mmCIF file of C-alpha atoms in Angstrom:
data_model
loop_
_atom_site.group_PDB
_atom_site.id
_atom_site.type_symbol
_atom_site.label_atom_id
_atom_site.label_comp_id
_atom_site.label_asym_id
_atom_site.label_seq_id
_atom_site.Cartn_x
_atom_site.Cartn_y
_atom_site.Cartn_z
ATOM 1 C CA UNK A 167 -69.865 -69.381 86.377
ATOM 2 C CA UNK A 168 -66.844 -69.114 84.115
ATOM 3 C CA UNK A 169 -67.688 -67.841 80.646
ATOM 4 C CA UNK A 170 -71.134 -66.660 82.038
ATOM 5 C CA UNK A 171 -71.487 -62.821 80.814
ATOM 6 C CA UNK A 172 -75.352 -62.767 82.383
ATOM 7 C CA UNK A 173 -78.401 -64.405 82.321
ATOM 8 C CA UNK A 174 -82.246 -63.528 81.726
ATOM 9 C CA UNK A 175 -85.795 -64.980 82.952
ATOM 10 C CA UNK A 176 -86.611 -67.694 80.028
ATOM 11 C CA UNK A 177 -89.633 -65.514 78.623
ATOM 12 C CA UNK A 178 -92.026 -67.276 76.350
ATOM 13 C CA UNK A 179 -93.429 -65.395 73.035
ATOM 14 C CA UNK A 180 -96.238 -65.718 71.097
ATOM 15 C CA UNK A 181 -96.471 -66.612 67.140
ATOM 16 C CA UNK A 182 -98.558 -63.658 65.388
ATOM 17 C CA UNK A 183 -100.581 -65.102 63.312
ATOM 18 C CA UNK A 184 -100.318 -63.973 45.747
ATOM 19 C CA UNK A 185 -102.186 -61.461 45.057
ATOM 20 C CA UNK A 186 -100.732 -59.263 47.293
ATOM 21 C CA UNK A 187 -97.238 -59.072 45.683
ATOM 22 C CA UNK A 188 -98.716 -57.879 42.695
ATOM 23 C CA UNK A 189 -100.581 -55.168 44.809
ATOM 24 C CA UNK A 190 -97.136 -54.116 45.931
ATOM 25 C CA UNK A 191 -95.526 -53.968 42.591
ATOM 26 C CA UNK A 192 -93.860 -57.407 42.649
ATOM 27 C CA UNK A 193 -94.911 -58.685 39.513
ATOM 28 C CA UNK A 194 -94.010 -62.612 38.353
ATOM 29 C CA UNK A 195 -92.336 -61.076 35.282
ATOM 30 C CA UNK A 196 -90.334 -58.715 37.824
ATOM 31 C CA UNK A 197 -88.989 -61.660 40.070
ATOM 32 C CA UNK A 198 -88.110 -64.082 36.976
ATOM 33 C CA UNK A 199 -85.432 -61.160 35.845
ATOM 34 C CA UNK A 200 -82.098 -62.525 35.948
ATOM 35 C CA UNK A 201 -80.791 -59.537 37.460
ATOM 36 C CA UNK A 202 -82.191 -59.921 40.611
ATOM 37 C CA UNK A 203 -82.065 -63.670 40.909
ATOM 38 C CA UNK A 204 -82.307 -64.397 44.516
ATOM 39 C CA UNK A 205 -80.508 -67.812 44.559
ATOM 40 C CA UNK A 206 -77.312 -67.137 46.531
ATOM 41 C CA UNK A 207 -79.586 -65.441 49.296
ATOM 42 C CA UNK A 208 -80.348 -67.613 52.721
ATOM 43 C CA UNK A 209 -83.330 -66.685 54.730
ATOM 44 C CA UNK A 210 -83.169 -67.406 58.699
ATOM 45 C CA UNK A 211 -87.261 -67.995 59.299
ATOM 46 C CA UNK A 212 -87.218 -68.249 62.835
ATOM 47 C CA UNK A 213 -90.916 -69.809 63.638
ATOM 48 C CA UNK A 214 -92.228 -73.100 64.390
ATOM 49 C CA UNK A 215 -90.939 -75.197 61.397
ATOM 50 C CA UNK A 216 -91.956 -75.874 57.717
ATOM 51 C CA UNK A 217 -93.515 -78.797 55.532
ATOM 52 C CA UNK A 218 -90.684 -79.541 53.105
ATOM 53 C CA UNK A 219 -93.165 -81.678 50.812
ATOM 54 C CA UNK A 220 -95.043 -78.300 49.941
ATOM 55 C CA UNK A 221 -95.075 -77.410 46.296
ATOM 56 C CA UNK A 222 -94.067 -73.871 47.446
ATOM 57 C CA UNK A 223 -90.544 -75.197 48.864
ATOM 58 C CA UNK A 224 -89.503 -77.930 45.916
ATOM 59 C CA UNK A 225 -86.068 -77.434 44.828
ATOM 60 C CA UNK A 226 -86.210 -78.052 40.800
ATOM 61 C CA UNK A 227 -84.569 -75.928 39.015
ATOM 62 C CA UNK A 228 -82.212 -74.989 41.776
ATOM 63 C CA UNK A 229 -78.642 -75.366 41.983
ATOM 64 C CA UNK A 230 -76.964 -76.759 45.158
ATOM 65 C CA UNK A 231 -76.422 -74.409 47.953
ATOM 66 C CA UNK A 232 -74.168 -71.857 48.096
ATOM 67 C CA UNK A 233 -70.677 -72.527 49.511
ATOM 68 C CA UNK A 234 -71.363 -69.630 51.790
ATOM 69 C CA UNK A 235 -73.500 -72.002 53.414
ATOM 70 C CA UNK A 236 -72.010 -73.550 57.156
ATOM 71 C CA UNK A 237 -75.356 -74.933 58.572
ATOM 72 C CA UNK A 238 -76.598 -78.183 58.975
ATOM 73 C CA UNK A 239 -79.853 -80.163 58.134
ATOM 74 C CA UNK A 240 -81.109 -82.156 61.146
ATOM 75 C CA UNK A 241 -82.964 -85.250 59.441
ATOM 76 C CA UNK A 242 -85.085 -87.049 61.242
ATOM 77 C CA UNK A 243 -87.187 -90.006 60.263
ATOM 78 C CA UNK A 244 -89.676 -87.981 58.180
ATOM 79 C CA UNK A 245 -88.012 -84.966 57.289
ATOM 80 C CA UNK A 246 -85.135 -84.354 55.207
ATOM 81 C CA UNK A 247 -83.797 -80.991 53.378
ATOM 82 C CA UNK A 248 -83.232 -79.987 49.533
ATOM 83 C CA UNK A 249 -81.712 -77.572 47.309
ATOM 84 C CA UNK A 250 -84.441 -75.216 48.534
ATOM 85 C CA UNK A 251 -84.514 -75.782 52.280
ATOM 86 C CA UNK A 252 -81.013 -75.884 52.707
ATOM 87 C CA UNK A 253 -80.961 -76.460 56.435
ATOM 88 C CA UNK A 254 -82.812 -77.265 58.995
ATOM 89 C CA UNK A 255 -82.570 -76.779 63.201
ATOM 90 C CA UNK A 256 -85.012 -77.162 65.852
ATOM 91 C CA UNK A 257 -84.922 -76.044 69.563
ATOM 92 C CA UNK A 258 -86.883 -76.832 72.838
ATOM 93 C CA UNK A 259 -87.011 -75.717 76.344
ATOM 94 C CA UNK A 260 -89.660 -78.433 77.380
ATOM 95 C CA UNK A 261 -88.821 -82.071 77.423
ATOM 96 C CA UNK A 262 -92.721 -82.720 76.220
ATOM 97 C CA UNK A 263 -92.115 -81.487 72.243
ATOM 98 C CA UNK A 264 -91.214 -84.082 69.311
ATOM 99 C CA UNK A 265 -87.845 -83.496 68.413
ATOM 100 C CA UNK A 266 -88.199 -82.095 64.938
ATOM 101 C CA UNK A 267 -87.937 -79.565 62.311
ATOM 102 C CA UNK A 268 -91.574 -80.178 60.991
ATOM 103 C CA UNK A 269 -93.993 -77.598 61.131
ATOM 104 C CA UNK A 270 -97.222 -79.183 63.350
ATOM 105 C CA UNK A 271 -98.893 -75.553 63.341
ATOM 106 C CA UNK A 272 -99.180 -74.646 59.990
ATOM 107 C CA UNK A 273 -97.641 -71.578 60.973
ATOM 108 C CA UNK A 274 -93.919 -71.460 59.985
ATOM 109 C CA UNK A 275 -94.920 -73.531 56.945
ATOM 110 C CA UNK A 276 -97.062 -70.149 56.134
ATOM 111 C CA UNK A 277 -94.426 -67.141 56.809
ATOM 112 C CA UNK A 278 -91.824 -69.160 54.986
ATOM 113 C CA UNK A 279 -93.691 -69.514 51.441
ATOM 114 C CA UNK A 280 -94.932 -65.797 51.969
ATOM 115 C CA UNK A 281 -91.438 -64.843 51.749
ATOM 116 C CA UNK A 282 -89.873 -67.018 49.795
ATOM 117 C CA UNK A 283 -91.992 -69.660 47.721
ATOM 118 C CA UNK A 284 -91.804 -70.937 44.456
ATOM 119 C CA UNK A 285 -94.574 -70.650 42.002
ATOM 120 C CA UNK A 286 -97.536 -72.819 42.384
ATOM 121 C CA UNK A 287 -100.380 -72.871 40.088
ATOM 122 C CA UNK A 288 -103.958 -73.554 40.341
ATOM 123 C CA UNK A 289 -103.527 -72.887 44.595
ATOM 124 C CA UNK A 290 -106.773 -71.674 46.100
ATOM 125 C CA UNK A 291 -108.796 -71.907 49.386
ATOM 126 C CA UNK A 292 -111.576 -74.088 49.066
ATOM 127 C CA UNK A 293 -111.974 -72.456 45.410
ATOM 128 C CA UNK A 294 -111.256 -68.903 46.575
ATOM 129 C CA UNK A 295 -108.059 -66.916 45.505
ATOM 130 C CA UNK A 296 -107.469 -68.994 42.974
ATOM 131 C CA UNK A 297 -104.471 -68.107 40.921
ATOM 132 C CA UNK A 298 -100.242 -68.607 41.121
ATOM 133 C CA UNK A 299 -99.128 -68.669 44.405
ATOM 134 C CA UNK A 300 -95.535 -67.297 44.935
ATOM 135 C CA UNK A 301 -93.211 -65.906 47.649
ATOM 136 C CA UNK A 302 -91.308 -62.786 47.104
ATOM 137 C CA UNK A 303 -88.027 -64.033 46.509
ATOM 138 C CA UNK A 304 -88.759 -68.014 45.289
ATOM 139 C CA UNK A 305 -84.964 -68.496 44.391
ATOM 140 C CA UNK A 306 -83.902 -67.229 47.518
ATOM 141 C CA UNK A 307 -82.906 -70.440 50.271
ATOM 142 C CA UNK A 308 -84.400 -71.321 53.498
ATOM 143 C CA UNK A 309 -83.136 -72.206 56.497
ATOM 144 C CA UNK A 310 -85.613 -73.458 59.127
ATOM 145 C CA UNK A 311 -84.884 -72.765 63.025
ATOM 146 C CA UNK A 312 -87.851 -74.250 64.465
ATOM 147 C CA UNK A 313 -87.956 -72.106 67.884
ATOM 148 C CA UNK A 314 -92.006 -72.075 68.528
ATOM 149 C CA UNK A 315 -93.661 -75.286 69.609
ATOM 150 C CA UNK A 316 -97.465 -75.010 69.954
ATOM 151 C CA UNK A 317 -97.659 -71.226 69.299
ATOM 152 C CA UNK A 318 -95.307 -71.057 72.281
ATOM 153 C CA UNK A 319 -91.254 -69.397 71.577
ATOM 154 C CA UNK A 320 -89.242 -69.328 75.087
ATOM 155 C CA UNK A 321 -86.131 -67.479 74.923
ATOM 156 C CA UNK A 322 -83.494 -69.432 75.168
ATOM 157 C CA UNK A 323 -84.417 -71.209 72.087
ATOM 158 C CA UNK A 324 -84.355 -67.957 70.377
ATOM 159 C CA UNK A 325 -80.759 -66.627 71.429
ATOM 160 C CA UNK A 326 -79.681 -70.339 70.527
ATOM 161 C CA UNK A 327 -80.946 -69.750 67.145
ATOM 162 C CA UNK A 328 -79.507 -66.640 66.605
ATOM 163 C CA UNK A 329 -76.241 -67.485 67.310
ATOM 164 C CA UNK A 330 -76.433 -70.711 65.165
ATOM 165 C CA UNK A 331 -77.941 -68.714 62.568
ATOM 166 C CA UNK A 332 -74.636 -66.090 62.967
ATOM 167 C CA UNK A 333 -72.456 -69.185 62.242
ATOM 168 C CA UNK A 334 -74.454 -70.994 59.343
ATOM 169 C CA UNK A 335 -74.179 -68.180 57.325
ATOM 170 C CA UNK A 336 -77.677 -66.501 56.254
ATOM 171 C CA UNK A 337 -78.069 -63.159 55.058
ATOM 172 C CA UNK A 338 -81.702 -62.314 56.701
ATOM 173 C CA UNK A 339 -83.644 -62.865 59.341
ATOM 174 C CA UNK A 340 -87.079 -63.432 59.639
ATOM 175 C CA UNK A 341 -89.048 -63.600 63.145
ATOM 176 C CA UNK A 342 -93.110 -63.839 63.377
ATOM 177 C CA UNK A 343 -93.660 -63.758 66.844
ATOM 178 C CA UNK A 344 -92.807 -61.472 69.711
ATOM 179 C CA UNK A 345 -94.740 -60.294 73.073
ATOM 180 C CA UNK A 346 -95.024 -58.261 76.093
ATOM 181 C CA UNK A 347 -90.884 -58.362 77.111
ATOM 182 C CA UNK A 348 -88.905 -56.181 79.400
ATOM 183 C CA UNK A 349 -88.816 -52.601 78.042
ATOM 184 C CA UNK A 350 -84.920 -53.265 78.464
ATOM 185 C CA UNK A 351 -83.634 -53.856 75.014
ATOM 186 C CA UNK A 352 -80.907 -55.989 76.070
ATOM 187 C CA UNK A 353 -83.136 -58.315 78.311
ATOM 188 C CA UNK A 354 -85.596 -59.147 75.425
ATOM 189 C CA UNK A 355 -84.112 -61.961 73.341
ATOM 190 C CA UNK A 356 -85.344 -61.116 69.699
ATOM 191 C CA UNK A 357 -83.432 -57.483 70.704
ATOM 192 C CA UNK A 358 -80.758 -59.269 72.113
ATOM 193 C CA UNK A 359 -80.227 -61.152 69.225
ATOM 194 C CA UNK A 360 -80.701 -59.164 66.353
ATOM 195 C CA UNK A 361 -78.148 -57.047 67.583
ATOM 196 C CA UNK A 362 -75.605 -59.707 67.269
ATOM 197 C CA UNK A 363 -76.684 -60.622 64.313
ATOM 198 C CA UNK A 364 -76.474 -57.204 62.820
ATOM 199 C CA UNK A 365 -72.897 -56.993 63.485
ATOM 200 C CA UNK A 366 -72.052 -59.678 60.991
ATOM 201 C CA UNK A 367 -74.008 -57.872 58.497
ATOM 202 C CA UNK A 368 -77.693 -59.541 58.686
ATOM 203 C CA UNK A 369 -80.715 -57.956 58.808
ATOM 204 C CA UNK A 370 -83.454 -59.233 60.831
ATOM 205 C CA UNK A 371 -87.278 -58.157 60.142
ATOM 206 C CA UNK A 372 -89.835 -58.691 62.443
ATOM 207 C CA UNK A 373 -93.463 -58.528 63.347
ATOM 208 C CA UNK A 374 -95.040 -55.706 65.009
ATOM 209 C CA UNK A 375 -97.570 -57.578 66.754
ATOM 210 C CA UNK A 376 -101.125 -57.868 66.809
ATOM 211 C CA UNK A 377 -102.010 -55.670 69.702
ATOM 212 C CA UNK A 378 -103.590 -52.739 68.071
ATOM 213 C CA UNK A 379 -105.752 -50.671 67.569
ATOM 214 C CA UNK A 380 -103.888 -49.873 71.252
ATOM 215 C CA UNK A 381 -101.014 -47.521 71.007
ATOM 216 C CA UNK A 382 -97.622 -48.367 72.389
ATOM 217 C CA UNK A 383 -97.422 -52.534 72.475
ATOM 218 C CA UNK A 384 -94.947 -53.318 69.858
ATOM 219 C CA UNK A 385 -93.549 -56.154 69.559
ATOM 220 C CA UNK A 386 -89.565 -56.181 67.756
ATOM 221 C CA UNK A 387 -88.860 -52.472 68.426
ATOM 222 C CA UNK A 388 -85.207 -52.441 68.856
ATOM 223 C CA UNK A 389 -84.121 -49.126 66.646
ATOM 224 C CA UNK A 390 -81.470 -51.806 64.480
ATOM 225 C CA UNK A 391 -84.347 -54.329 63.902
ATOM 226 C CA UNK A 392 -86.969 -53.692 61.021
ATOM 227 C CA UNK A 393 -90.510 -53.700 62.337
ATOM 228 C CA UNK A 394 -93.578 -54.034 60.046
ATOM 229 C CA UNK A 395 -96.825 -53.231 60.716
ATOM 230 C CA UNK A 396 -99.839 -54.941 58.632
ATOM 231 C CA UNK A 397 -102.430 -53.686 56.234
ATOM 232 C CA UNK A 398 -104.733 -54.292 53.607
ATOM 233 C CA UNK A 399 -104.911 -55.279 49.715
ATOM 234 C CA UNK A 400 -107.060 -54.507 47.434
ATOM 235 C CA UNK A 401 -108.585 -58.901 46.968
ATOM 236 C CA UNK A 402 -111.855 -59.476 47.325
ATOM 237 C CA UNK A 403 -113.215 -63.054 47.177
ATOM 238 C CA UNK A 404 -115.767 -63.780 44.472
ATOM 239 C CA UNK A 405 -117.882 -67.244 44.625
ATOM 240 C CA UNK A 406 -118.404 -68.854 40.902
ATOM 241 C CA UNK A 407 -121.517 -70.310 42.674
ATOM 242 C CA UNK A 408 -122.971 -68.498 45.582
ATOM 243 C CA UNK A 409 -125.293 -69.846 47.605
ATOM 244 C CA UNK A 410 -126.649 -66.858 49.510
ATOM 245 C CA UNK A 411 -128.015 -63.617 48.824
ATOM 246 C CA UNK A 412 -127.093 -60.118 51.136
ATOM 247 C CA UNK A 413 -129.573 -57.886 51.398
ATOM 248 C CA UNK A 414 -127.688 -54.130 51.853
ATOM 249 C CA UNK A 415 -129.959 -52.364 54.569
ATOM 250 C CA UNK A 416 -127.866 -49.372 54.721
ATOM 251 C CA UNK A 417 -124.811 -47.498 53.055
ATOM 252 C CA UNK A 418 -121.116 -47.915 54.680
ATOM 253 C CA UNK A 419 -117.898 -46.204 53.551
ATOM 254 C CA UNK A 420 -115.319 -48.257 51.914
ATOM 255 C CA UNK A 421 -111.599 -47.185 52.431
ATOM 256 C CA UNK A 422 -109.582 -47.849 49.431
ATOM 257 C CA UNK A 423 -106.475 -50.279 50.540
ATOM 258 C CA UNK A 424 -103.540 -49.460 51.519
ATOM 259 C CA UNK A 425 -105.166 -49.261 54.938
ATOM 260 C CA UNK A 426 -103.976 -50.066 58.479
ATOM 261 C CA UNK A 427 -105.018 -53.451 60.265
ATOM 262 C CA UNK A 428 -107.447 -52.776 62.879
ATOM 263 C CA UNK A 429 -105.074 -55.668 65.014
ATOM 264 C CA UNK A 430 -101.679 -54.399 64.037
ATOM 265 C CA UNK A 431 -99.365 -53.041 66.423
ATOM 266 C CA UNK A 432 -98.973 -49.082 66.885
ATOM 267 C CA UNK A 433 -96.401 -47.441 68.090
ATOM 268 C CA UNK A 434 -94.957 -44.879 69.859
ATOM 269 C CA UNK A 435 -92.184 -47.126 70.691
ATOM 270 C CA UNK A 436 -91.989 -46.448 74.449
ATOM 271 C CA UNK A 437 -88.748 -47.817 75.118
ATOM 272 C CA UNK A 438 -86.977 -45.343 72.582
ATOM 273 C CA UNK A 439 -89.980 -42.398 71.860
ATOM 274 C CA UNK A 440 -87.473 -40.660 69.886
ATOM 275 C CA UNK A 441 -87.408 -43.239 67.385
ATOM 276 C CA UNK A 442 -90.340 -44.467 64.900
ATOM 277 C CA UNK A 443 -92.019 -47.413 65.186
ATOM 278 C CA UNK A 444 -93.034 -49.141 63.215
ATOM 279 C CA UNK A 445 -91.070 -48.834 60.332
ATOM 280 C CA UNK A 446 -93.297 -50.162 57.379
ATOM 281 C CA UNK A 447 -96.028 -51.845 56.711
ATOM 282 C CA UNK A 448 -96.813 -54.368 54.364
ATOM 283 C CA UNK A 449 -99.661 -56.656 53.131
ATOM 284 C CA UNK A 450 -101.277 -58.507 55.962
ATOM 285 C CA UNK A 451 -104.879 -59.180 55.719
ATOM 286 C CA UNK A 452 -106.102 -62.446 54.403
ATOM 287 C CA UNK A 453 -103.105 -64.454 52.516
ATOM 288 C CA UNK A 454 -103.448 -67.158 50.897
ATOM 289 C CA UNK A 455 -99.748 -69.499 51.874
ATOM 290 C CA UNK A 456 -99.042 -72.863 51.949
ATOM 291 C CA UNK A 457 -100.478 -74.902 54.475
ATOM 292 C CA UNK A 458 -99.391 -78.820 55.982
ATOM 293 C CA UNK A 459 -102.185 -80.824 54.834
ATOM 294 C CA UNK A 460 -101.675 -82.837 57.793
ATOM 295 C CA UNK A 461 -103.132 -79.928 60.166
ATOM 296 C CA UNK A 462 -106.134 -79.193 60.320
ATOM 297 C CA UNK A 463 -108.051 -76.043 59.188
ATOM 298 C CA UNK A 464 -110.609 -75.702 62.060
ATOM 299 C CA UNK A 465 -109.416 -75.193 65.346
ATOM 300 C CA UNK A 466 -112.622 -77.546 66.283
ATOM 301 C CA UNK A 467 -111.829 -80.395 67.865
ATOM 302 C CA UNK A 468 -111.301 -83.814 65.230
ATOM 303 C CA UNK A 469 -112.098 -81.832 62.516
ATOM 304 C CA UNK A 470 -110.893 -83.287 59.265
ATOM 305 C CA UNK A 471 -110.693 -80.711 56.853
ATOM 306 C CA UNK A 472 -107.298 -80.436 55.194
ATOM 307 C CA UNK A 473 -105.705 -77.717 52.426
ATOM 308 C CA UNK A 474 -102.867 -77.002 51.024
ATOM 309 C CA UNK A 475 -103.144 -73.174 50.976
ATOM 310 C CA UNK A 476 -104.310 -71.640 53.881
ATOM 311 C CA UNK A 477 -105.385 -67.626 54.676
ATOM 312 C CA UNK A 478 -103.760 -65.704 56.838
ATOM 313 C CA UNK A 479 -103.833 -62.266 58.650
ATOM 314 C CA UNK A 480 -101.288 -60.743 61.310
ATOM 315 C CA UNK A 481 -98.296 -59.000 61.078
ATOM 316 C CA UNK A 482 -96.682 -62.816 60.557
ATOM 317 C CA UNK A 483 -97.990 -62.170 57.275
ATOM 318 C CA UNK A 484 -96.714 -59.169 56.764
ATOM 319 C CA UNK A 485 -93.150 -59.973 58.218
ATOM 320 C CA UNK A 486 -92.080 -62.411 55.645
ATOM 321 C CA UNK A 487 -93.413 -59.530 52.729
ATOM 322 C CA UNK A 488 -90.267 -57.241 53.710
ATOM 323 C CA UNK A 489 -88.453 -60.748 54.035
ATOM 324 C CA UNK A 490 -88.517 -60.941 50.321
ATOM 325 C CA UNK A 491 -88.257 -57.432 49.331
ATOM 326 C CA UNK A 492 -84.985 -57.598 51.254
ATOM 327 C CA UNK A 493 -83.552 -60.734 49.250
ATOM 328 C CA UNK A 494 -84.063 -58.428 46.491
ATOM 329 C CA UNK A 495 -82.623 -55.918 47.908
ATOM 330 C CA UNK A 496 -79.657 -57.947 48.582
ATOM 331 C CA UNK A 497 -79.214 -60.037 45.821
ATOM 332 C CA UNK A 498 -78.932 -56.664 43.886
ATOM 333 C CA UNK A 499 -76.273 -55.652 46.174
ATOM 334 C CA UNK A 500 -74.483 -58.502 48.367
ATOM 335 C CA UNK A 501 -72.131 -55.555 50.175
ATOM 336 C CA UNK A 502 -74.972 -53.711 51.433
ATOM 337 C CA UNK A 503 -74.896 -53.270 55.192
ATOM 338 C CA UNK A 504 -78.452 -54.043 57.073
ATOM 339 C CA UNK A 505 -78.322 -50.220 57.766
ATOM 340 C CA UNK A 506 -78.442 -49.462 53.978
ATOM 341 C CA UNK A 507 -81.174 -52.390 53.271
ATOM 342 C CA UNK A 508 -83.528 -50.510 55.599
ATOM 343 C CA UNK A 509 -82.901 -47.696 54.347
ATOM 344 C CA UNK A 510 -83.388 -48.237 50.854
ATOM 345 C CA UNK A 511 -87.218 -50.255 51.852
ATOM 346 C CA UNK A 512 -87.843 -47.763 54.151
ATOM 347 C CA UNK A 513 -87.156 -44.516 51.899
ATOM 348 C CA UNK A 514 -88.912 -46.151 49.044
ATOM 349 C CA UNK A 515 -92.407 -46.731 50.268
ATOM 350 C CA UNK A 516 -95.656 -46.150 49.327
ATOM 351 C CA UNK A 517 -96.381 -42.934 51.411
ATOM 352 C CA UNK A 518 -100.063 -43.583 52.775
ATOM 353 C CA UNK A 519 -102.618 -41.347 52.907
ATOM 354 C CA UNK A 520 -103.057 -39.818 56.595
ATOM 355 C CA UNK A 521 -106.655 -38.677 56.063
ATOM 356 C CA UNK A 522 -107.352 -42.368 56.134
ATOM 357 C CA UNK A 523 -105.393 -42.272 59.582
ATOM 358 C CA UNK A 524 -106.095 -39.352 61.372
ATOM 359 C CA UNK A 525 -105.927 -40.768 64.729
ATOM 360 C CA UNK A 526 -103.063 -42.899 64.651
ATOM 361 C CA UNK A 527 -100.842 -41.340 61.186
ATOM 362 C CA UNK A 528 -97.285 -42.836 60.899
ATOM 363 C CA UNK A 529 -97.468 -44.516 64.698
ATOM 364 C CA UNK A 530 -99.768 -47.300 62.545
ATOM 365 C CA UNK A 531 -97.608 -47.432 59.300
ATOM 366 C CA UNK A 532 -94.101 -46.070 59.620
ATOM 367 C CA UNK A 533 -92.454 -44.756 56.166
ATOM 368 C CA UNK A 534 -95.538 -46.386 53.974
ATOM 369 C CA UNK A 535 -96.087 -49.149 52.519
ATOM 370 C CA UNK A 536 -93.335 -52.031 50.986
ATOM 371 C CA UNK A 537 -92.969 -51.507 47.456
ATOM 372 C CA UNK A 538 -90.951 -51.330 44.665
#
């Protein structure tokens, strides 16, 4: 077929599922400095869609997009876009989904406010975490490419969406989700992709999976890609009114955070064993994000509890941390090439401790930890 270079199974990939940028030095006086205002940064979040009525994506205070910007916003009845999501695209390989760029997982709604949320008092989880809730980069704009319906992200959605995201004009990419693809780089989509998309100067970060402690299943390994890994933070959640008492039968050790997921990805990256993988980790272990009240909490069947901030663990948590670090990164530096950006998050991390990781070392973290 003319204009037919070659063509690939239609794999489908699987979504990984505030005080934590404090516990990586992002402080709210830190990302209020002028300097490294994030506003004239767009952020590709490739996942299954946002709520644009969240507090964490409301557009006050922000000026209209920048003229950088080439996307498009595809309205539908009950979604629209603002100076904050700034465009909008959804994709489907089965006839089944509802057209739309609306988040019915909770999912995309939760990686995109990770990375790039405003500030939201007074969020909390039933009462728990209760504090400012804030993405990395909350001036930084969002476009939405709504590739994963139901948890579910086939391929051909994905290279669409990378090469509308290549014309619209963002500066990062952000992909949660991944899976067991060929070992060929250039028959796995996200690989595929990203590739492109790096030679027109954007970065794109993505999950390492949630296959650990296993060695070798990475998900988003490609050497020019940025793969994090997940750990912990130092939160622990304190009830105001308990309503049980633990009685301690014997002693356990407690590991000081950082410290590696149990579920997150290690490497060696078996496709490329000369090259590291992961890259970094960041904070992935029970974070609060916004949530669409309209989806349920429990995955029970007709439950009816609703939230507006959600927890959540995985590297898809973790993902949209270096997200943010790398508007920073960025916005400080518009000229940078994605080469430099990963460099310059990668050879300023935390350096973890490897006593804590004698089995596994830098295969389960990379260069260290996201930081400042």
């Amino acid at each position: 077929m003319e204009g037919v270079i070659f063509v690939l199974l239609n794999h489908a990939l699987e979504l990984h599922t505030t005080r934590s940028w404090d516990f990586i030095g992002f402080s709210e006086s830190y990302v209020r400095h002028s300097y490294y205002n994030a506003g004239n940064v767009i952020i590709g979040m490739f996942d299954s869609g946002i709520r644009p009525e969240s507090d964490s994506f409301s557009d006050e205070g922000l000026e209209p997009p920048p003229k950088k910007w080439k996307g498009k916003c595809q309205t539908t009845k009950n979604f629209t876009c603002n100076n904050k999501i700034i465009g909008a695209r959804y994709y489907s390989s089965l006839k089944t989904d509802i057209k739309c760029p609306r988040d019915t997982t909770g999912h995309g709604t939760q990686t995109a406010s990770i990375a790039t949320g405003r500030e939201v008092l007074g969020a909390s989880y039933y009462g728990l975490a209760k504090g400012v809730a804030r993405g990395g980069a909350p001036s930084a704009r969002i476009a939405v490419y709504k590739v994963c319906w139901s948890f579910v992200c086939y391929a051909a959605d994905i290279l669409a969406a990378f090469e509308d995201a290549i014309a619209d004009g963002v500066d990062i990419i952000s992909i949660s989700f991944g899976g067991s693809m060929h070992g060929n780089y250039f028959l796995n989509p996200t690989a595929l992709g990203s590739l492109h998309a790096l030679k027109e100067g954007i970065v794109t970060i993505g999950a390492a999976g949630n296959y650990g402690p296993e060695r070798g299943i990475l998900s988003n390994s490609a050497p020019w890609m940025v793969t994090v890994a997940a750990s912990s933070i130092d939160r622990k959640y304190v009830s105001p009114d308990p309503k049980a008492t633990i009685l301690f039968t014997e002693v356990v050790e407690d590991i000081q955070a950082p410290y590696d997921a149990g579920f997150s990805s290690r490497g060696p990256n078996l496709v490329s064993p000369n090259i590291l993988k992961p890259d970094l980790t960041a904070p992935g272990v029970n974070i609060l994000a916004a949530w669409p009240s309209t989806v349920p909490v429990s995955e029970k069947v007709h439950s009816k509890k609703r939230v507006k901030y959600n927890k959540l663990s995985g590297t898809s948590a973790s993902c949209p941390h270096v997200t943010g670090v790398a508007a920073y990164v960025k916005a400080t530096d518009p000229n940078w090439s994605p080469a430099a950006i990963k460099s310059a998050l990668m050879t300023t991390a935390y350096v973890m401790d490897p006593e804590k990781h004698k089995n596994e070392k830098e295969f389960a973290y990379g260069s260290g930890l996201i930081t400042l």
